[in-house]
mmCIF file of C-alpha atoms and ligand atoms in Angstrom:
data_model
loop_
_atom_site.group_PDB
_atom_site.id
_atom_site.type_symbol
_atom_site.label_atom_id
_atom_site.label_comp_id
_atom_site.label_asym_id
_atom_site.label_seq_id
_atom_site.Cartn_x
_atom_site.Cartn_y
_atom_site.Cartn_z
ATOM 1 C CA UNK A 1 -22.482 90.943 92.054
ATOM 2 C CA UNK A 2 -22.175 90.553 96.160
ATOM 3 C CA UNK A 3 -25.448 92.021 97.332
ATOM 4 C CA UNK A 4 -23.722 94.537 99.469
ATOM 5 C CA UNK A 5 -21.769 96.498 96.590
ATOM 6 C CA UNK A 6 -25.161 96.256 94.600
ATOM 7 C CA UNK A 7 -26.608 98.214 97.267
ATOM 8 C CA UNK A 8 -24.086 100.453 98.018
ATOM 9 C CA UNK A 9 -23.944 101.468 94.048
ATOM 10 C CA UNK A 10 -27.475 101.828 94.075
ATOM 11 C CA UNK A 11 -27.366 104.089 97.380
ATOM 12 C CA UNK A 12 -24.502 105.918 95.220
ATOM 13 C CA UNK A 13 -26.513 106.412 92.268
ATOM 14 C CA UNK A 14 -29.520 107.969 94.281
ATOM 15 C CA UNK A 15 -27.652 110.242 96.626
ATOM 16 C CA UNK A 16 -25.321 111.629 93.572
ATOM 17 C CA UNK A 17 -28.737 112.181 91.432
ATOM 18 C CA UNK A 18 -29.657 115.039 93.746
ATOM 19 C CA UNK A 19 -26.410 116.251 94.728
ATOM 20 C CA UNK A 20 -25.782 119.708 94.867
ATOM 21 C CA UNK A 21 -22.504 120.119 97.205
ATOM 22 C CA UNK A 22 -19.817 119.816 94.093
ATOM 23 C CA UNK A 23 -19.072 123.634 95.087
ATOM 24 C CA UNK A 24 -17.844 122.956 98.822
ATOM 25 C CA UNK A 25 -14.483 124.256 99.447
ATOM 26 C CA UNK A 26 -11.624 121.946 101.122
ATOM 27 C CA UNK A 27 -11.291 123.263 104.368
ATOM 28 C CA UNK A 28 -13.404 122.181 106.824
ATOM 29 C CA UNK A 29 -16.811 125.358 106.947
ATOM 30 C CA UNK A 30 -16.894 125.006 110.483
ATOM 31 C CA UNK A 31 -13.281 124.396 111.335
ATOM 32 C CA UNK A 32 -13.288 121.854 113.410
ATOM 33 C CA UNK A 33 -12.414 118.460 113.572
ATOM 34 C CA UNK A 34 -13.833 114.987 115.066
ATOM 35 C CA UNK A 35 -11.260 111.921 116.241
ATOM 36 C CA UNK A 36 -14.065 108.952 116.619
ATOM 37 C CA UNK A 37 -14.642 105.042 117.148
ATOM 38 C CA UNK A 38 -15.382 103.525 113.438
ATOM 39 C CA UNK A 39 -18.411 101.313 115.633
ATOM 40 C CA UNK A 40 -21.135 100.804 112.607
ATOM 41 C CA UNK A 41 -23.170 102.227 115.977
ATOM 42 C CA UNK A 42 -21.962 106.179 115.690
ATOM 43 C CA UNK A 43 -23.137 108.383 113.382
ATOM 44 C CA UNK A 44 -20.557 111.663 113.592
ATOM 45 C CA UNK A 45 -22.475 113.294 111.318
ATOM 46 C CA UNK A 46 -26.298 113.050 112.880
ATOM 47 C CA UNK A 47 -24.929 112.854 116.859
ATOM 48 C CA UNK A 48 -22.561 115.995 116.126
ATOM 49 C CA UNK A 49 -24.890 117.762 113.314
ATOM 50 C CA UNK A 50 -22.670 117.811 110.395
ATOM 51 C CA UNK A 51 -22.988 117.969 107.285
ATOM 52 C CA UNK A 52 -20.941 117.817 104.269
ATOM 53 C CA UNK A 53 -17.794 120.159 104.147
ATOM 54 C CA UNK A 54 -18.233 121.230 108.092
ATOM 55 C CA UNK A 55 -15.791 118.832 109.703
ATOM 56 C CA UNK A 56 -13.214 116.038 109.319
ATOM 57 C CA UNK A 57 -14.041 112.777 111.308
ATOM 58 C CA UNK A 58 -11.165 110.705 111.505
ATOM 59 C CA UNK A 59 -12.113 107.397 112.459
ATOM 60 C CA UNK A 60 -10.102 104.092 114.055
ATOM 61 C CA UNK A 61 -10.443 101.524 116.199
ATOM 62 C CA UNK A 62 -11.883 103.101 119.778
ATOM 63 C CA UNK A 63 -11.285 106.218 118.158
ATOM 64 C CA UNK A 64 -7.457 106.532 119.665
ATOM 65 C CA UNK A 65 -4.761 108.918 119.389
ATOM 66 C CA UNK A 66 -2.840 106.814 117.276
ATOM 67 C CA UNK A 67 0.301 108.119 115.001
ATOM 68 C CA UNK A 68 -2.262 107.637 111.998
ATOM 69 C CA UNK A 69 -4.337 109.759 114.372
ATOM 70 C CA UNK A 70 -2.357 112.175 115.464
ATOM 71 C CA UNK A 71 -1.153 112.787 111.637
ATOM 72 C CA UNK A 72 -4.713 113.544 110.379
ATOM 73 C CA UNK A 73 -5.044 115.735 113.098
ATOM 74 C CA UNK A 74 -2.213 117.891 112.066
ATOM 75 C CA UNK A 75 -2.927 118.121 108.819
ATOM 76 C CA UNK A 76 -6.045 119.477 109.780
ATOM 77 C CA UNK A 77 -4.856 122.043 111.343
ATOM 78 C CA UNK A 78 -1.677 122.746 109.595
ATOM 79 C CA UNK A 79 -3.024 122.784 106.226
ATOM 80 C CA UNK A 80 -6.734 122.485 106.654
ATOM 81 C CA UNK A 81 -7.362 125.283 109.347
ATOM 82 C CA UNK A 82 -9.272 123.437 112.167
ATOM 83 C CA UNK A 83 -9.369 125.151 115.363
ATOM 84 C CA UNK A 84 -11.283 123.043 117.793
ATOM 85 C CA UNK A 85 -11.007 119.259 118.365
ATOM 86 C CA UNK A 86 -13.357 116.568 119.878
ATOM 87 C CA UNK A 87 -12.077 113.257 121.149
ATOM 88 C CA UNK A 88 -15.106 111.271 121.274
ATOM 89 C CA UNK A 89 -14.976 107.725 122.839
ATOM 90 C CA UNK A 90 -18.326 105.533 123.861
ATOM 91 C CA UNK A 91 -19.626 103.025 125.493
ATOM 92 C CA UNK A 92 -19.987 99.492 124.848
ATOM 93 C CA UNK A 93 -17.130 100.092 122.984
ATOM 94 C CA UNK A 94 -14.968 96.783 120.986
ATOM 95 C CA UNK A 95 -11.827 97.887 122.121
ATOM 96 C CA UNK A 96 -13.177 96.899 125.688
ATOM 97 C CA UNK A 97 -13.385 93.286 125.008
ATOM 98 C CA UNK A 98 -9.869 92.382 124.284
ATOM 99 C CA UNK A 99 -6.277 92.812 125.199
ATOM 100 C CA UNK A 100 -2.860 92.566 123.344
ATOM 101 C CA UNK A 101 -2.544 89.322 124.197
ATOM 102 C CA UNK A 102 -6.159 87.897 123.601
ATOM 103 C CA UNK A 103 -5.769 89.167 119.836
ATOM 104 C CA UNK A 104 -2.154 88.382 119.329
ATOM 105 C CA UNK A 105 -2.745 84.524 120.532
ATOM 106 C CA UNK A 106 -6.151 84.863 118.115
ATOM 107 C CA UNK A 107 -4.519 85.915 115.819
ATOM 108 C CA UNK A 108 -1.676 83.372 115.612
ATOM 109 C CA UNK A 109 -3.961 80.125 115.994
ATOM 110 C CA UNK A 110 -6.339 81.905 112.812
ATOM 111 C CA UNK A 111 -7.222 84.761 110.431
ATOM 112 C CA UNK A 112 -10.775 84.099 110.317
ATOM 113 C CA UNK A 113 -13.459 85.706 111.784
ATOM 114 C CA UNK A 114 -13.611 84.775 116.270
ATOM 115 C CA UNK A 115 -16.482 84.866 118.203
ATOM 116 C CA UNK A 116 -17.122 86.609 121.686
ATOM 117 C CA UNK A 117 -19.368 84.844 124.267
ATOM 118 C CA UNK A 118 -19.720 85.370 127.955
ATOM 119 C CA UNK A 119 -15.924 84.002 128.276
ATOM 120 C CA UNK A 120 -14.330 86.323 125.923
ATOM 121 C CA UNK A 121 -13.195 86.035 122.230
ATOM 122 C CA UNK A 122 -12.621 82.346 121.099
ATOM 123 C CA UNK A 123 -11.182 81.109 117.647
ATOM 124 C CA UNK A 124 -13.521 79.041 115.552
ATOM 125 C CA UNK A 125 -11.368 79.092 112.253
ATOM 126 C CA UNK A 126 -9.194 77.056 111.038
ATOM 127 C CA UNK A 127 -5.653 78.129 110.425
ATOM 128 C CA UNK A 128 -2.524 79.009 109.658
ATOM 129 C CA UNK A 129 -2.872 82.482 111.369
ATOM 130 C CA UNK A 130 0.203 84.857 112.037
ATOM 131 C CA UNK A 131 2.573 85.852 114.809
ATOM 132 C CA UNK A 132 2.969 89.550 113.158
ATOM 133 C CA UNK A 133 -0.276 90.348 115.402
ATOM 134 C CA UNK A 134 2.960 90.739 117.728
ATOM 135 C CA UNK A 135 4.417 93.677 116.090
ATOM 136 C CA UNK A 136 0.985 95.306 116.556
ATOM 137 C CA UNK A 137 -0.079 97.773 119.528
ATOM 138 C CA UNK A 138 -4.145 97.275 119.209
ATOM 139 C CA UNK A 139 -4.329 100.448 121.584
ATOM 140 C CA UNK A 140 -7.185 97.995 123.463
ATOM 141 C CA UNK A 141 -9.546 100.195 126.362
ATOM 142 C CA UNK A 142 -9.423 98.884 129.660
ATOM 143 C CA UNK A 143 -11.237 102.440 131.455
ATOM 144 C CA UNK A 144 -13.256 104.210 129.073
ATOM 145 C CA UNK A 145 -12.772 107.333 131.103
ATOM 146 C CA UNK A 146 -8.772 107.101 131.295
ATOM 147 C CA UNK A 147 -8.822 106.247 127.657
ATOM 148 C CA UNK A 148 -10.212 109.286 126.672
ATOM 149 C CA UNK A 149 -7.933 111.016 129.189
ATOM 150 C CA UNK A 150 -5.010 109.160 127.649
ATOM 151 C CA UNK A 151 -5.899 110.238 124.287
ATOM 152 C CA UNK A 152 -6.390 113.859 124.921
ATOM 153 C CA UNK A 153 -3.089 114.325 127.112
ATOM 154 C CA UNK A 154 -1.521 112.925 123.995
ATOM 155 C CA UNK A 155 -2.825 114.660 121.756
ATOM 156 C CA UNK A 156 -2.407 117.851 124.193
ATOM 157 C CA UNK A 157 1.247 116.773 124.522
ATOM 158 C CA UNK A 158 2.282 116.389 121.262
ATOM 159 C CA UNK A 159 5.257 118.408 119.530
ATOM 160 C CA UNK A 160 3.423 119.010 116.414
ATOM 161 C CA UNK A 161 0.847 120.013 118.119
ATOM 162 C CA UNK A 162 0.058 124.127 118.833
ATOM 163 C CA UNK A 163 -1.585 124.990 122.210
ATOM 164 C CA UNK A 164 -4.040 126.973 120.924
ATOM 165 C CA UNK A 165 -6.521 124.640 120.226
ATOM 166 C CA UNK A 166 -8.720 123.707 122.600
ATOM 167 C CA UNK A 167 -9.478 119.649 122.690
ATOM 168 C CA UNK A 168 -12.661 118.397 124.380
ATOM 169 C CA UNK A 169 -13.264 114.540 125.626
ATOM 170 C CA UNK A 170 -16.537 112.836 125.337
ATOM 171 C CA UNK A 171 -18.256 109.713 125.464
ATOM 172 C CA UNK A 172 -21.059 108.667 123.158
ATOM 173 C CA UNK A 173 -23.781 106.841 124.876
ATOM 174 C CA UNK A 174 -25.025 104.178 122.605
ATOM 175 C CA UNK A 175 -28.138 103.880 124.530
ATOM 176 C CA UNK A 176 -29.026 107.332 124.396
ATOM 177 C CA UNK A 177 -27.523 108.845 121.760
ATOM 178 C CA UNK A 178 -25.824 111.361 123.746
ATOM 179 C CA UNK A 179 -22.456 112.869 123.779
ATOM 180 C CA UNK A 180 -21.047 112.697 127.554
ATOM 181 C CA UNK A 181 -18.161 115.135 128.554
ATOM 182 C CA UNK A 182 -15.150 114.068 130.501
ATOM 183 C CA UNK A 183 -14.311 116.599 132.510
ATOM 184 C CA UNK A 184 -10.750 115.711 133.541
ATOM 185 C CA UNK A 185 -10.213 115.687 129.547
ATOM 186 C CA UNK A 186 -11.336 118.367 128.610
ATOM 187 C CA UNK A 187 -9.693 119.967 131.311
ATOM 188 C CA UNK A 188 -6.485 118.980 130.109
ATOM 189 C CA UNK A 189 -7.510 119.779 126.871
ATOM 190 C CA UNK A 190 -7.548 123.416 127.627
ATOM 191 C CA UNK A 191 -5.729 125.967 124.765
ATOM 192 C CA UNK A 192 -2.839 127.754 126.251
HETATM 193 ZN ZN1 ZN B 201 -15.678 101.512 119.637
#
């Protein structure tokens, strides 16, 4: 067996040997709901306090207000009865180190796996590799700040979306730990 799904069965078996939380109802406790980065550096649950049944944490690449996004979002409030939402960025974040085109041509020379050095992302694999990269918006970060901006106003924008619920913009500091607010976001944010 890969040594990662051995340990991931065995975390499985210990954490489900004391659980007690089979009683949790579906709708988010605390009503509110978290659009994150899926960077193996955040932690939603210890850097926001959660625990299980408070919140949904939808997670993507740089945390954007993708469709996909923007969908899980709305069922969480449509259906799910969340009332607040945080758009939570960071720093140091992936999404910074690449644009459209750098992964598109990556992607086209080879599938596997590139590395990043002081020059940017370079392929190392062989190929084939794919031009349907193409069809793909990576929804890449250029300003950390306007991204989270960007992300909100959509969100804020949105037809699906009611104005009543108020959505805040943050950045996580990976150094820190702590959750920074964007102002401007937030401020655009604002429920109506
Ligand atoms: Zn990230």
């Amino acid at each position: 067996m890969s040594k990662i799904l051995d340990e991931v069965l065995n975390a499985n078996q210990q954490y489900a040997s004391s659980f007690d939380k089979g009683d949790l109802a579906m709708p988010p406790a605390r009503r509110f709901a978290v659009l994150t980065c899926m960077d193996a550096r955040l932690d939603p649950a210890k850097f926001a306090g959660l625990a299980e049944g408070d919140a949904h944490v939808i997670r993507n690449a740089g945390g954007r207000a993708s469709d996909d996004a923007i969908r899980s979002l709305v069922i969480s409030y449509k259906l799910l009865g969340t009332r607040e939402w945080f758009v939570v960025h960071h720093t140091n974040c992936g999404m910074e180190t690449f644009s459209d085109d750098t992964m598109r041509k990556l992607l086209k020379h080879s599938l596997k796996t590139a590395t990043l050095d002081k020059d940017g992302w370079h392929d190392v694999g062989q190929g084939p590799g794919s031009a349907e990269g193409d069809f793909i918006d990576w929804l890449t970060i250029s300003d950390q700040q306007q991204a989270v901006i960007a992300d909100v106003q959509r969100i804020r924008s949105h037809p699906l979306v009611p104005r009543d619920i108020p959505i805040y913009g943050f950045i996580y500091d990976v150094i820190t730990g702590k959750l920074m607010e964007v102002a401007e976001a937030t401020r655009l944010g604002k429920a109506a």
